[in-house]
Coordinates of C-alpha atoms in Angstrom, one line a residue:
X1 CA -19.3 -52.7 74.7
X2 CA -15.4 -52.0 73.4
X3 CA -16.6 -54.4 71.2
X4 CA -19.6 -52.4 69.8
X5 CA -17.9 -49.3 69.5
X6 CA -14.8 -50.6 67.4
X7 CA -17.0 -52.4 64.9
X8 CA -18.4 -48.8 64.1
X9 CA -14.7 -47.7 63.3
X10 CA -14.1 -47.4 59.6
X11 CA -11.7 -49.9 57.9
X12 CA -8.5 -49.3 57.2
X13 CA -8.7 -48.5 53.4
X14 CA -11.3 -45.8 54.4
X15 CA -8.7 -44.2 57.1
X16 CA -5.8 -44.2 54.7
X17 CA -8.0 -43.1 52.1
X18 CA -9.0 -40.2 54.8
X19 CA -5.1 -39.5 55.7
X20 CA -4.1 -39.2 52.2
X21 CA -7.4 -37.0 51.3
X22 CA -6.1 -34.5 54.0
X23 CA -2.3 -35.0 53.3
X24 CA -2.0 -34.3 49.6
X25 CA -3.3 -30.7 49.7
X26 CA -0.8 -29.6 52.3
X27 CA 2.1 -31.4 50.7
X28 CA 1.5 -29.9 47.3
X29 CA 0.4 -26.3 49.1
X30 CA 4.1 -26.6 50.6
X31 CA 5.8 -28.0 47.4
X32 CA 4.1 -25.3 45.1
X33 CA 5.1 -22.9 47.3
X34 CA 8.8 -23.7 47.5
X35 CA 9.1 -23.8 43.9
X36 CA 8.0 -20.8 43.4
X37 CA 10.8 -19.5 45.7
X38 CA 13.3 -21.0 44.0
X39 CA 12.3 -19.8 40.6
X40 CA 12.0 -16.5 42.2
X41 CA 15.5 -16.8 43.3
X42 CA 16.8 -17.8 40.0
X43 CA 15.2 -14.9 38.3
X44 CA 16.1 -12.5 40.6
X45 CA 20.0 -13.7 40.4
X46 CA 19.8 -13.9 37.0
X47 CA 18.2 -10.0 36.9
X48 CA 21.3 -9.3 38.9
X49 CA 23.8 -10.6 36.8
X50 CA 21.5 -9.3 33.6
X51 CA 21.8 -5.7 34.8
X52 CA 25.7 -6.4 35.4
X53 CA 26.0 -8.2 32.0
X54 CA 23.8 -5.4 30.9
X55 CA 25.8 -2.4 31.9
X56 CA 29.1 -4.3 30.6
X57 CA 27.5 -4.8 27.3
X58 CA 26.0 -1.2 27.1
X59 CA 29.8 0.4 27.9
X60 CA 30.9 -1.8 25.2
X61 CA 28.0 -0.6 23.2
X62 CA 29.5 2.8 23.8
X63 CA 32.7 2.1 22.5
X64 CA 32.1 0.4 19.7
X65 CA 29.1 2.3 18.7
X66 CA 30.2 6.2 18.9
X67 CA 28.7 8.6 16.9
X68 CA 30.3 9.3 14.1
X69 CA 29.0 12.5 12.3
X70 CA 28.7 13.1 8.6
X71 CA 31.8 14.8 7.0
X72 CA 29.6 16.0 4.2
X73 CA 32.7 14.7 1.9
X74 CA 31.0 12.7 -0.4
X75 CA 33.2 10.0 -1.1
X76 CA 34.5 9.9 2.2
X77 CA 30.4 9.0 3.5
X78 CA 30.0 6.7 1.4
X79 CA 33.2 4.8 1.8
X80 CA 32.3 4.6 5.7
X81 CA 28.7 3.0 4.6
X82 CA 30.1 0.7 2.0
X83 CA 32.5 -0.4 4.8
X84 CA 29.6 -1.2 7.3
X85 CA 27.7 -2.5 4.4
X86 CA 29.9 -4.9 3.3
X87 CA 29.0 -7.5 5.9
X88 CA 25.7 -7.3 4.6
X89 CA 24.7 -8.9 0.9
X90 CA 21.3 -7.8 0.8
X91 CA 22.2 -4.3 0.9
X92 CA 22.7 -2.6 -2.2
X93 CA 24.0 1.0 -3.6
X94 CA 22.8 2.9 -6.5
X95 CA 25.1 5.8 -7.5
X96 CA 23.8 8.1 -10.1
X97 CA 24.3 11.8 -10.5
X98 CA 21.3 14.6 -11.5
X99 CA 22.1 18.2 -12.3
X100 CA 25.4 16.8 -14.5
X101 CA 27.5 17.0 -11.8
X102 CA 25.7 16.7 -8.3
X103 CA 26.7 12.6 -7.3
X104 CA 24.0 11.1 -5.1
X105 CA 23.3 7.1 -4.0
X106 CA 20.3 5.3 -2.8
X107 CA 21.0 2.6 -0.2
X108 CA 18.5 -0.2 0.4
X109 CA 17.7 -3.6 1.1
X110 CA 16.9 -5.8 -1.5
X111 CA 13.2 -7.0 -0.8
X112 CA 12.2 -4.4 1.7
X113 CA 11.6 -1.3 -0.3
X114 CA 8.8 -0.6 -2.7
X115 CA 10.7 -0.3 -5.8
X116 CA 8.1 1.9 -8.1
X117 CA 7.5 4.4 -5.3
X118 CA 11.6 5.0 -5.2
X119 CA 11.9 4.8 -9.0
X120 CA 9.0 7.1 -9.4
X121 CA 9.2 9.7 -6.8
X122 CA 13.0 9.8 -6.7
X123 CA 15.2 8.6 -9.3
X124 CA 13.1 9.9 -11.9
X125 CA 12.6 13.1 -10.2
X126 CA 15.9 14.1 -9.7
X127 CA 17.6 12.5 -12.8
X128 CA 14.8 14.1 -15.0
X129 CA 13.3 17.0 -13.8
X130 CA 16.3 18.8 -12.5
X131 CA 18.6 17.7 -15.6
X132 CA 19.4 21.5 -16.7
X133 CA 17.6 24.6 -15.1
X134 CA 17.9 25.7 -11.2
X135 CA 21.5 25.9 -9.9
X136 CA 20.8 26.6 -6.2
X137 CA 22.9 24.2 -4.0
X138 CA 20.4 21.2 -2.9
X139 CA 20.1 21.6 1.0
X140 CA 18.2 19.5 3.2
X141 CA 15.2 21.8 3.3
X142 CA 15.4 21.8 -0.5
X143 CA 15.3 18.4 -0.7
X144 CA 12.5 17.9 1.8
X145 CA 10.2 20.6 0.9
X146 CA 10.6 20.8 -2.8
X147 CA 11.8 17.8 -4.4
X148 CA 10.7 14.8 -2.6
X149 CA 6.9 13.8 -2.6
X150 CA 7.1 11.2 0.0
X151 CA 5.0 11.2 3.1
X152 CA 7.5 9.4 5.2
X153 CA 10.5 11.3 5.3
X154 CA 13.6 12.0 8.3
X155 CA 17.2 12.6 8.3
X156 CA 20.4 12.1 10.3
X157 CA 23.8 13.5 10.7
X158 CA 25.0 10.7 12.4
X159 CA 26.9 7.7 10.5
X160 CA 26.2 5.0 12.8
X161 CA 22.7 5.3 12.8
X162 CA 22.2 4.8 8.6
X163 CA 22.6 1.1 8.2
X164 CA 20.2 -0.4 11.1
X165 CA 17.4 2.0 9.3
X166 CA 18.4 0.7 6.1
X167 CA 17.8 -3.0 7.6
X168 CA 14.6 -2.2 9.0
X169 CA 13.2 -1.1 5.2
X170 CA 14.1 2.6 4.6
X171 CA 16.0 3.8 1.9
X172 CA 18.8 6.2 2.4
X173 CA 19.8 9.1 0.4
X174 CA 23.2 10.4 0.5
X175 CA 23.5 13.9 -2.2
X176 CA 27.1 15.5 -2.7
X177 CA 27.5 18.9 -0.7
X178 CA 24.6 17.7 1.9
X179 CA 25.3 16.5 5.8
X180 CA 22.2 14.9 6.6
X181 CA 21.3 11.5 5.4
X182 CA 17.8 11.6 3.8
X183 CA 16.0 8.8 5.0
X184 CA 12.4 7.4 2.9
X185 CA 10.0 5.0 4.4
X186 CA 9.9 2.9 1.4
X187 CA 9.0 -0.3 2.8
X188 CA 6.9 -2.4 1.2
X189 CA 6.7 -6.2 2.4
X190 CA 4.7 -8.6 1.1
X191 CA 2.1 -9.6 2.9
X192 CA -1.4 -12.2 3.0
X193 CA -4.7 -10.2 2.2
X194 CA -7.5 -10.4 4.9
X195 CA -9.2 -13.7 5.5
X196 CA -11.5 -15.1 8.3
X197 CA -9.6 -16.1 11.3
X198 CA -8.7 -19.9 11.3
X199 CA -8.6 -20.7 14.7
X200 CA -12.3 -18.6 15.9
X201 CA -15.0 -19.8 13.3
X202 CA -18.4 -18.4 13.7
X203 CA -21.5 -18.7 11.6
X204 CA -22.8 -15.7 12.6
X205 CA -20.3 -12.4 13.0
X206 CA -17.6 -10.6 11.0
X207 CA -15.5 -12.7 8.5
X208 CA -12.1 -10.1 8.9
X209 CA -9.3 -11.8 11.2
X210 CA -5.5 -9.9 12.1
X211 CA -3.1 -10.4 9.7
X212 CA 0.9 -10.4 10.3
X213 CA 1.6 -6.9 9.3
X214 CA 1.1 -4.2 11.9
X215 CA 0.4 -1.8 10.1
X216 CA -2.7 -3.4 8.9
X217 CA -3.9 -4.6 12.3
X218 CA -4.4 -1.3 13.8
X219 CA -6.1 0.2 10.6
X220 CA -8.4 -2.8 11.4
X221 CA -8.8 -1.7 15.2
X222 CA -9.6 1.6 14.0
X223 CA -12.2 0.6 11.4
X224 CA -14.1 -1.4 14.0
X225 CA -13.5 0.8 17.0
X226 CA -13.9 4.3 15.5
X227 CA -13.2 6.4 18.9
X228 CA -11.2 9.3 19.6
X229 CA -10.0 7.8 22.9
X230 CA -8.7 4.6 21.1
X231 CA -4.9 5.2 22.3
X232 CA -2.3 3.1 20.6
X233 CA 1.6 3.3 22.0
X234 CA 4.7 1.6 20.2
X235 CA 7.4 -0.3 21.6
X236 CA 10.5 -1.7 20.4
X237 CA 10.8 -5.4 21.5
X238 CA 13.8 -7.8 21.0
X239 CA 17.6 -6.9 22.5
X240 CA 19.2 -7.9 18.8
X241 CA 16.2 -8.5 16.5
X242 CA 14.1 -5.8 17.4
X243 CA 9.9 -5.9 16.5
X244 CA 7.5 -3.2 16.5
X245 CA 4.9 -4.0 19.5
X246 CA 1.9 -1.4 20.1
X247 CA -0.3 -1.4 23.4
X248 CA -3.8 -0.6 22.5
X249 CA -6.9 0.5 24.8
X250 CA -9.3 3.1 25.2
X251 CA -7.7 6.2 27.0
X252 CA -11.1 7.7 29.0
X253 CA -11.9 3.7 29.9
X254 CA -9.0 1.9 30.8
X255 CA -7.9 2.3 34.5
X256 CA -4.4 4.0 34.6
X257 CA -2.9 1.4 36.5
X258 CA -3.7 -1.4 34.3
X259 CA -1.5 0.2 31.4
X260 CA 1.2 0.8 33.4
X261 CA 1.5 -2.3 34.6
X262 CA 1.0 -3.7 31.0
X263 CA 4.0 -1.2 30.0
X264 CA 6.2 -2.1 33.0
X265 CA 5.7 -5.9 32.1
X266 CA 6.5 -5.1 28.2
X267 CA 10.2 -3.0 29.1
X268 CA 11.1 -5.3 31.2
X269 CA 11.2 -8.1 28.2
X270 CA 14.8 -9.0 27.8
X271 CA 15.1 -11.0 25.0
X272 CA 17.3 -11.2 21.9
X273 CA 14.4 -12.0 19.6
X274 CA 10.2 -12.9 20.1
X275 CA 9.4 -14.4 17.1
X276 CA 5.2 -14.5 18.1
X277 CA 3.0 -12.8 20.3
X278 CA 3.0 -16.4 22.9
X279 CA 6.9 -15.3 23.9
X280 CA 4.9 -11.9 24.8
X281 CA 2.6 -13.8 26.9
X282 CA 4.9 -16.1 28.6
X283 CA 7.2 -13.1 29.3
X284 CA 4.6 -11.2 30.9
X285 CA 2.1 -13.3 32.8
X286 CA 1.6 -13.5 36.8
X287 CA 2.4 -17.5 37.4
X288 CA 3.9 -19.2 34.8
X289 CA 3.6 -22.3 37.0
X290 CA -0.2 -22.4 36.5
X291 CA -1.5 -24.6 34.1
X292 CA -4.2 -22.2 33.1
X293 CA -3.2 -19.1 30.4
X294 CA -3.6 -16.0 32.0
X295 CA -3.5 -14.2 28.7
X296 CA -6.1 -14.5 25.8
X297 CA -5.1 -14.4 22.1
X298 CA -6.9 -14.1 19.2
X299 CA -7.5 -13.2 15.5
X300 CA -10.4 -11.6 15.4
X301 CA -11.1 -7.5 15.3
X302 CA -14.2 -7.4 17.2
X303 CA -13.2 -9.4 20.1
X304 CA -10.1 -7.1 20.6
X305 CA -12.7 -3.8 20.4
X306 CA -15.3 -5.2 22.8
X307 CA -12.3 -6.1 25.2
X308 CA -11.0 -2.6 25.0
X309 CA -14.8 -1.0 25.6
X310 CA -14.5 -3.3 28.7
X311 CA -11.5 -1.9 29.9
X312 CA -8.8 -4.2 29.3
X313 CA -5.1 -3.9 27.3
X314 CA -4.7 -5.2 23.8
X315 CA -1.4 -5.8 22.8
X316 CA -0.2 -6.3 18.9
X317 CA 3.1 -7.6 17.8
X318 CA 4.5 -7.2 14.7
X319 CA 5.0 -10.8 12.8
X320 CA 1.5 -11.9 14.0
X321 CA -2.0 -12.5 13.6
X322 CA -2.5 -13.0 17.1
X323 CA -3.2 -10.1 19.4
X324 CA -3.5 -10.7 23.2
X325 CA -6.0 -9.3 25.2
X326 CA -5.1 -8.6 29.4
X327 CA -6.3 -8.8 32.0
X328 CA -8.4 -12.6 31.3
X329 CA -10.8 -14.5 33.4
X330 CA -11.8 -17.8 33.2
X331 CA -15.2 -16.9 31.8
X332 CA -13.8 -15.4 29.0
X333 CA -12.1 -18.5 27.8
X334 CA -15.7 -20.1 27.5
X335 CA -17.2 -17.1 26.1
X336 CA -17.4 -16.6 22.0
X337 CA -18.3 -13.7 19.9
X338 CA -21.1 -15.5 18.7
X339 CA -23.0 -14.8 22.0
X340 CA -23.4 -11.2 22.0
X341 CA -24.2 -12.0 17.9
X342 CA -27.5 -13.9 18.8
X343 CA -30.5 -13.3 21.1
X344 CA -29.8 -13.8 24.8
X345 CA -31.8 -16.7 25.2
X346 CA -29.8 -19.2 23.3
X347 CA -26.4 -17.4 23.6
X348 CA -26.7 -18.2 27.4
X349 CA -28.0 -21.3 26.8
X350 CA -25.0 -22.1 24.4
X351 CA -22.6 -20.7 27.2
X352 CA -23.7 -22.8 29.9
X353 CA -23.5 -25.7 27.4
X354 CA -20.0 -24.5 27.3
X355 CA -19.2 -24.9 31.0
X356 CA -20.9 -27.6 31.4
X357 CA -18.8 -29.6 28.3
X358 CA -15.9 -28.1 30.4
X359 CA -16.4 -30.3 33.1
X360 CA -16.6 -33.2 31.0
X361 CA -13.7 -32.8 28.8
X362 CA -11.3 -32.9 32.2
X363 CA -13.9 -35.6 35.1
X364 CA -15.7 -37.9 32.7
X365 CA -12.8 -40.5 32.4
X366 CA -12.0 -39.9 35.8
X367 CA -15.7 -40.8 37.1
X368 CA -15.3 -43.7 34.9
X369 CA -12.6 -44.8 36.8
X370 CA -13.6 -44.3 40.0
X371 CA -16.9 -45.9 39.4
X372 CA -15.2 -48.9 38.1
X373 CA -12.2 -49.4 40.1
X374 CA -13.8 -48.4 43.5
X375 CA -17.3 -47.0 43.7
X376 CA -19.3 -49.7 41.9
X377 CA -22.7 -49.5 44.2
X378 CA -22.9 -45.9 43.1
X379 CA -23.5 -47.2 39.7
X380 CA -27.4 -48.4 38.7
X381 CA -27.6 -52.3 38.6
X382 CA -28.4 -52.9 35.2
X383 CA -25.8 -50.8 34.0
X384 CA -23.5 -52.2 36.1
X385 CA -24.3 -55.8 34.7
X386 CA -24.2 -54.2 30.8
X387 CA -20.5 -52.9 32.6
X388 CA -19.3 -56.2 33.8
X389 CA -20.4 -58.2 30.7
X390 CA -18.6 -55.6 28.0
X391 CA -15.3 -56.0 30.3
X392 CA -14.9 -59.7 30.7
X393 CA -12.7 -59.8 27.9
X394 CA -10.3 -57.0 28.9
X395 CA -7.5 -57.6 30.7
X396 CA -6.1 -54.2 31.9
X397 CA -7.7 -52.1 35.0
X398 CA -9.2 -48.9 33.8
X399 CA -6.5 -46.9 34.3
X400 CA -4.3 -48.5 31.6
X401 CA -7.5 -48.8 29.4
X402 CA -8.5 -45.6 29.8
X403 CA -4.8 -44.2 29.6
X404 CA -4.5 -45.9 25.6
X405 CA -7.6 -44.4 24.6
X406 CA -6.8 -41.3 25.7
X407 CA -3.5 -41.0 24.2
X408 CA -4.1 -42.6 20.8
X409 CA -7.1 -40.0 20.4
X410 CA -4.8 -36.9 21.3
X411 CA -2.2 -38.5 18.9
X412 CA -4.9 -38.5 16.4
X413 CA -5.6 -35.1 16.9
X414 CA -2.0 -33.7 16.8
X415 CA -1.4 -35.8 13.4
X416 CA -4.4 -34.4 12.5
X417 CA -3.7 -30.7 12.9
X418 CA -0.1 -31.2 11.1
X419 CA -1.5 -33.2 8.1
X420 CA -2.3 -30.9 5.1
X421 CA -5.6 -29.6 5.1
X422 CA -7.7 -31.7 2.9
X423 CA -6.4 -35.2 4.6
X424 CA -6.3 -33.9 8.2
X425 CA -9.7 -34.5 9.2
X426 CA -10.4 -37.4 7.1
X427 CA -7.5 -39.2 8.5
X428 CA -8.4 -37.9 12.7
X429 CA -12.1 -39.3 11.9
X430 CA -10.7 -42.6 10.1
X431 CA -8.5 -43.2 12.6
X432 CA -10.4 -43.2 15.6
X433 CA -13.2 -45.3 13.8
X434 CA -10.6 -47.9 13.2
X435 CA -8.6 -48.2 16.1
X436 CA -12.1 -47.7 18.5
X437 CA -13.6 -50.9 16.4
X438 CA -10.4 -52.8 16.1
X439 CA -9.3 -52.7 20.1
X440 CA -12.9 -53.5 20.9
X441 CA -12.9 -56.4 18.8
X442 CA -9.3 -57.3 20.3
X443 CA -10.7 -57.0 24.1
X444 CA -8.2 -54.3 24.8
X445 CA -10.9 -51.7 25.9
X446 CA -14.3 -52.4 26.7
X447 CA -17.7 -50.5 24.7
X448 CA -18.5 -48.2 27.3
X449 CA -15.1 -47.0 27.2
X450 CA -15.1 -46.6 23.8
X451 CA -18.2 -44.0 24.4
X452 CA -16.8 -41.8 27.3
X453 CA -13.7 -40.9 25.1
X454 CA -15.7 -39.9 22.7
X455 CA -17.7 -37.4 24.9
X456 CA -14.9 -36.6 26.4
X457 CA -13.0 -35.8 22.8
X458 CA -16.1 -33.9 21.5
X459 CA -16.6 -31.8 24.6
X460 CA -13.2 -30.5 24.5
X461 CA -13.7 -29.6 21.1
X462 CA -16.8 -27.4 22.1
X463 CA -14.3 -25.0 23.8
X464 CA -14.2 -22.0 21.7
X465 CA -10.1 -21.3 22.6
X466 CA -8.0 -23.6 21.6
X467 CA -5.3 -23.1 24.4
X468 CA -7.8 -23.4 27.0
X469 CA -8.6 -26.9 25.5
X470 CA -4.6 -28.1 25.9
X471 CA -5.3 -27.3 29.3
X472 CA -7.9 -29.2 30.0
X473 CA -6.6 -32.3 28.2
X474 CA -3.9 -31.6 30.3
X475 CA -5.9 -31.5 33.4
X476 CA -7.9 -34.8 32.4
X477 CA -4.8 -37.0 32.9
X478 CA -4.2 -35.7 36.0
X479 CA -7.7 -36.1 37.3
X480 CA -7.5 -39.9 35.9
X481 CA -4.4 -40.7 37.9
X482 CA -6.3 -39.3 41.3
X483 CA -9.0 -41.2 40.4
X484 CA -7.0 -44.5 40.0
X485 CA -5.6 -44.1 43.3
X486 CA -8.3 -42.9 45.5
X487 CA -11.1 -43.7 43.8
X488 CA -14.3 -40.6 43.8
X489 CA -12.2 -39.0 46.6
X490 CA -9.3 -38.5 44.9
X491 CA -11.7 -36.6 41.9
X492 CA -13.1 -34.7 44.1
X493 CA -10.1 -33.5 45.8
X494 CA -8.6 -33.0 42.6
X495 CA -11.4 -30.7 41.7
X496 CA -11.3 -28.6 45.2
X497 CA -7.1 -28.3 44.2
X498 CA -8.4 -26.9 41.0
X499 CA -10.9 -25.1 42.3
X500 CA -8.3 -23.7 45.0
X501 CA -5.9 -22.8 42.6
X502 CA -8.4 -20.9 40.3
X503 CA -9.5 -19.4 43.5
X504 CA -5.8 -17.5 44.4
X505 CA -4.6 -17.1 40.3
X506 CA -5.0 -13.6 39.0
X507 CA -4.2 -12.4 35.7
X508 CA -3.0 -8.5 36.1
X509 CA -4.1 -7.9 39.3
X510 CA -7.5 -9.5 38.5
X511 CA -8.5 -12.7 39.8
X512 CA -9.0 -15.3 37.9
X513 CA -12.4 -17.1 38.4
X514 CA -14.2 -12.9 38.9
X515 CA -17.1 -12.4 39.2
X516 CA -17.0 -16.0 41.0
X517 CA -15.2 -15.1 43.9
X518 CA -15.4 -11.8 45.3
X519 CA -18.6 -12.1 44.2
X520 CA -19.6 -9.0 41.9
X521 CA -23.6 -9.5 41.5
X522 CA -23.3 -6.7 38.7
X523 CA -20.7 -8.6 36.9
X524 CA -22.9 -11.8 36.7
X525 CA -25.1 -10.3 33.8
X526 CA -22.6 -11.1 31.2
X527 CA -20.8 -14.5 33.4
X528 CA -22.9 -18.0 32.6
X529 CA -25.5 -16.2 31.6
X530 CA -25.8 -13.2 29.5
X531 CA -28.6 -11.1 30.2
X532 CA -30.4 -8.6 27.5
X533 CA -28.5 -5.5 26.2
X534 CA -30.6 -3.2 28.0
X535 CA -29.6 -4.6 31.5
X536 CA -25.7 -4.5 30.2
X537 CA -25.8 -1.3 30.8
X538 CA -22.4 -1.0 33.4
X539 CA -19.2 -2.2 32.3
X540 CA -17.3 -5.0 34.3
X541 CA -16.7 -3.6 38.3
X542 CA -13.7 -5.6 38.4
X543 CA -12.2 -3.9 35.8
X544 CA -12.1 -0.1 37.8
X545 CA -12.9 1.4 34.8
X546 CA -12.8 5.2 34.7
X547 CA -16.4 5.4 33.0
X548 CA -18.1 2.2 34.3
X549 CA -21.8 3.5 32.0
X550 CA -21.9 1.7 29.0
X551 CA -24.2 4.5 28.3
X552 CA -24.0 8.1 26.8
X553 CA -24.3 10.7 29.5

């Protein structure tokens, strides 16, 4: 009877195979967990010693940097600014004198001033016009009100505060008798005209993408989103190097919260210079453990208004095409422009097409794997003898073969990306045509092989956001190395870890994988499936909007 029962016992593959399938999640739940600790500890300490450093640096900043007020002695001025100029080449002087005996100089930085709009509207004014004729004393009101036909216009009393304006591309005035420096927003940098974004192609939908001047990008918000309510607040950015960065969203839609916590997250940035807007999202996002981005960038206008109509934050930075767009879901990294562009029947179709391409860019080498390394009677028999006879020749497990595909496809890919333009794609398609034929012919990697890589290469390029696909190559090595250990249970506990960590990530207080989990049936009209305008007619629940109608009352 003993006998009986034991010989219903699993082997001992299957029990280890059980352990390690309840193990693993624990150990990495732990592991993950003290991590984070630790990083929080570092930050914390470091935020300690920042705000120590901080208040050390800002006395010093104090003593070094006391304001020193104009003596409204001429030469005396400007001996002070050609003394804190001198360190700087690029900043040049032009003395003249108007009136026959009034001195004045310009200050500027070569480059960053728009030279006809100076020579125009200010030299030739003043050395000109007031050669002979009124004798009243030029005063800053004078000056302001009368002579100057700029738009752009401040002043300052203080010395300190000329030559960092002067860097940032204003032109400075400084007139004999006067104790205010006359400051002109003259800038006038050159800049790209606008183009259709590069990196979000659609055949259908507008062709104008961000460019990297500021400016431009929220005359661009404004043409596409032409509300009242559009609210746009600057920031300076950068501890030496200091950026312009603006916070856009919709003042009577965006829940109040939201933007404060976007505006807490953007002053707390402590950093001497962020060259693009992806040291803005790395600064401010809730795990940067997770593999997934919890911020969404992009070039294109319309994506940035329809996130603002739903309630989110869009956040602009100046140097940049990119704009990024909080909070983000997972959905919305699937999602393209292009399906609100098309009729709702194949937009949804096309978005499930998108999920479902998802799933295959990160399992289908891993079900390869697992089917041949440990799960063969799940496969058909005739495809399992087509299997066997296109690997007798290959003489690596498929793990290794699957691993030199992988990596000489995304090596393709990066050389492809970096190659100039007209040779790039040529050479990735070239490539993998002639490596794929020639290690087949070598019996390093069997035919079938040769097929699920390229699924698996083509469905990651059906992702519409190109750091979303990173992850997900990302995520297909790791799936491959469960697979090669555990076989189908090691995939399919890789996916519930996945799952489980999509499941507790949240991206500014929203979670990641909503309307998923909690479940928001109202929120499911515009998720796989995108239902008809005329049912849209709420805005996204998760989003606590203050007007949730998408509707005119």
């Amino acid at each position: 009877m003993w006998k009986f029962i034991v010989s219903h016992f699993p082997g001992w593959d299957v029990i280890f195979q059980a352990i390690i399938l309840l193990v693993l999640p624990v150990v990495f739940y732990f592991l993950s967990n003290w991590v984070k600790s630790r990083l929080s500890s570092r930050s914390s300490a470091k935020s300690r010693g920042a705000s120590t450093s901080g208040a050390m640096s800002n006395s010093d900043d104090e003593e070094f940097a006391d304001e020193q007020p104009m003596t409204g002695n001429y030469d005396h001025d400007l001996s002070v600014l050609k003394q804190q100029s001198a360190n700087h080449c690029d900043i040049h002087i032009r003395e003249f004198t108007f009136r026959e005996k009034n001195k004045a100089a310009l200050l500027y930085v070569d480059g960053l001033y728009d030279k006809d709009l100076v020579d125009k509207q200010v030299l030739e004014i003043l050395m000109n016009d007031l050669v002979d004729g009124n004798h009243v004393p030029i005063t800053k009101d004078i000056l302001l009100n009368q002579i100057l036909s700029i738009s752009q216009v401040s002043n300052t009393q203080q010395l300190n505060q000329i030559i960092p304006s002067i860097l940032t591309g204003s032109v400075a005035l400084l007139v004999e008798g006067m104790k205010d420096v006359v400051f002109m927003n003259g800038s006038a940098g050159k800049s790209r005209a606008i183009e259709e974004p590069v990196s979000e192609g659609l055949l259908r939908g507008p062709r104008t993408g961000f460019t990297e001047t500021l400016s431009e990008n929220t005359a661009l918000l404004r043409r596409h989103g032409r509300d009242e309510s559009l609210q746009m607040t600057k920031f300076k950015v950068g501890a030496r190097a200091q950026k312009d960065l603006i916070i856009a969203y919709m003042r009577d839609i965006a829940n109040p919260e939201l933007v404060n916590e976007v505006i807490r997250r953007i002053e707390a940035i402590d950093m001497d210079y962020l060259a693009e807007s992806g040291y803005v999202e790395q600064l401010i996002e809730d795990n940067s453990m997770s593999p997934f981005q919890q911020v969404q960038s992009t070039e294109r206008p319309d994506r940035v208004i329809g996130a603002l109509m739903e309630g989110r934050v869009a956040i602009l930075l100046d140097g940049t095409p990119f704009v990024l767009i909080v909070p983000v879901t997972f959905s919305m990294l699937l999602q393209s422009p292009e399906d609100y562009y098309e009729r709702w029947i194949p937009a949804s179709l096309l978005r499930i097409l998108r999920f479902f391409t998802a799933f295959l860019a990160v399992f289908t080498p891993a079900i390869y794997i697992s089917f041949i390394s440990f799960n063969q009677g799940l496969i058909p028999t005739e495809l399992v003898v087509t299997i066997i006879e296109s690997r007798l020749s290959v003489p690596f497990p498929s793990i290794i073969e699957a691993l030199l595909m992988e990596i000489s496809i995304e090596i393709l890919r990066e050389a492809g990306i970096r190659l100039p333009k007209p040779i790039g794609p040529a050479m990735g398609i070239v490539g993998g045509l002639i490596i794929g034929d020639a290690a087949v012919n070598a019996g390093i990697i069997s035919p079938f092989l040769v097929i699920v890589v390229a699924v698996t290469a083509i469905s990651s390029f059906a992702i519409p956001s190109y750091s979303a696909g990173i992850t997900l190559r990302m995520l297909r090595f790791l799936a491959m190395f469960f697979a090669a250990i555990l076989g189908l249970f090691g995939t399919v506990m890789f996916f519930i870890l996945v799952c489980s960590h999509l499941a507790k990530l949240k991206s500014f207080g929203v979670a990641f994988i909503s309307p998923l989990s909690p479940y928001r049936w109202n929120d499911w009209k515009d998720f796989i499936v995108r239902v008809p305008f005329k049912l849209m007619n709420r805005r996204p629940i998760l989003m606590k909007t203050k007007d949730s109608s998408r509707r005119n009352k």
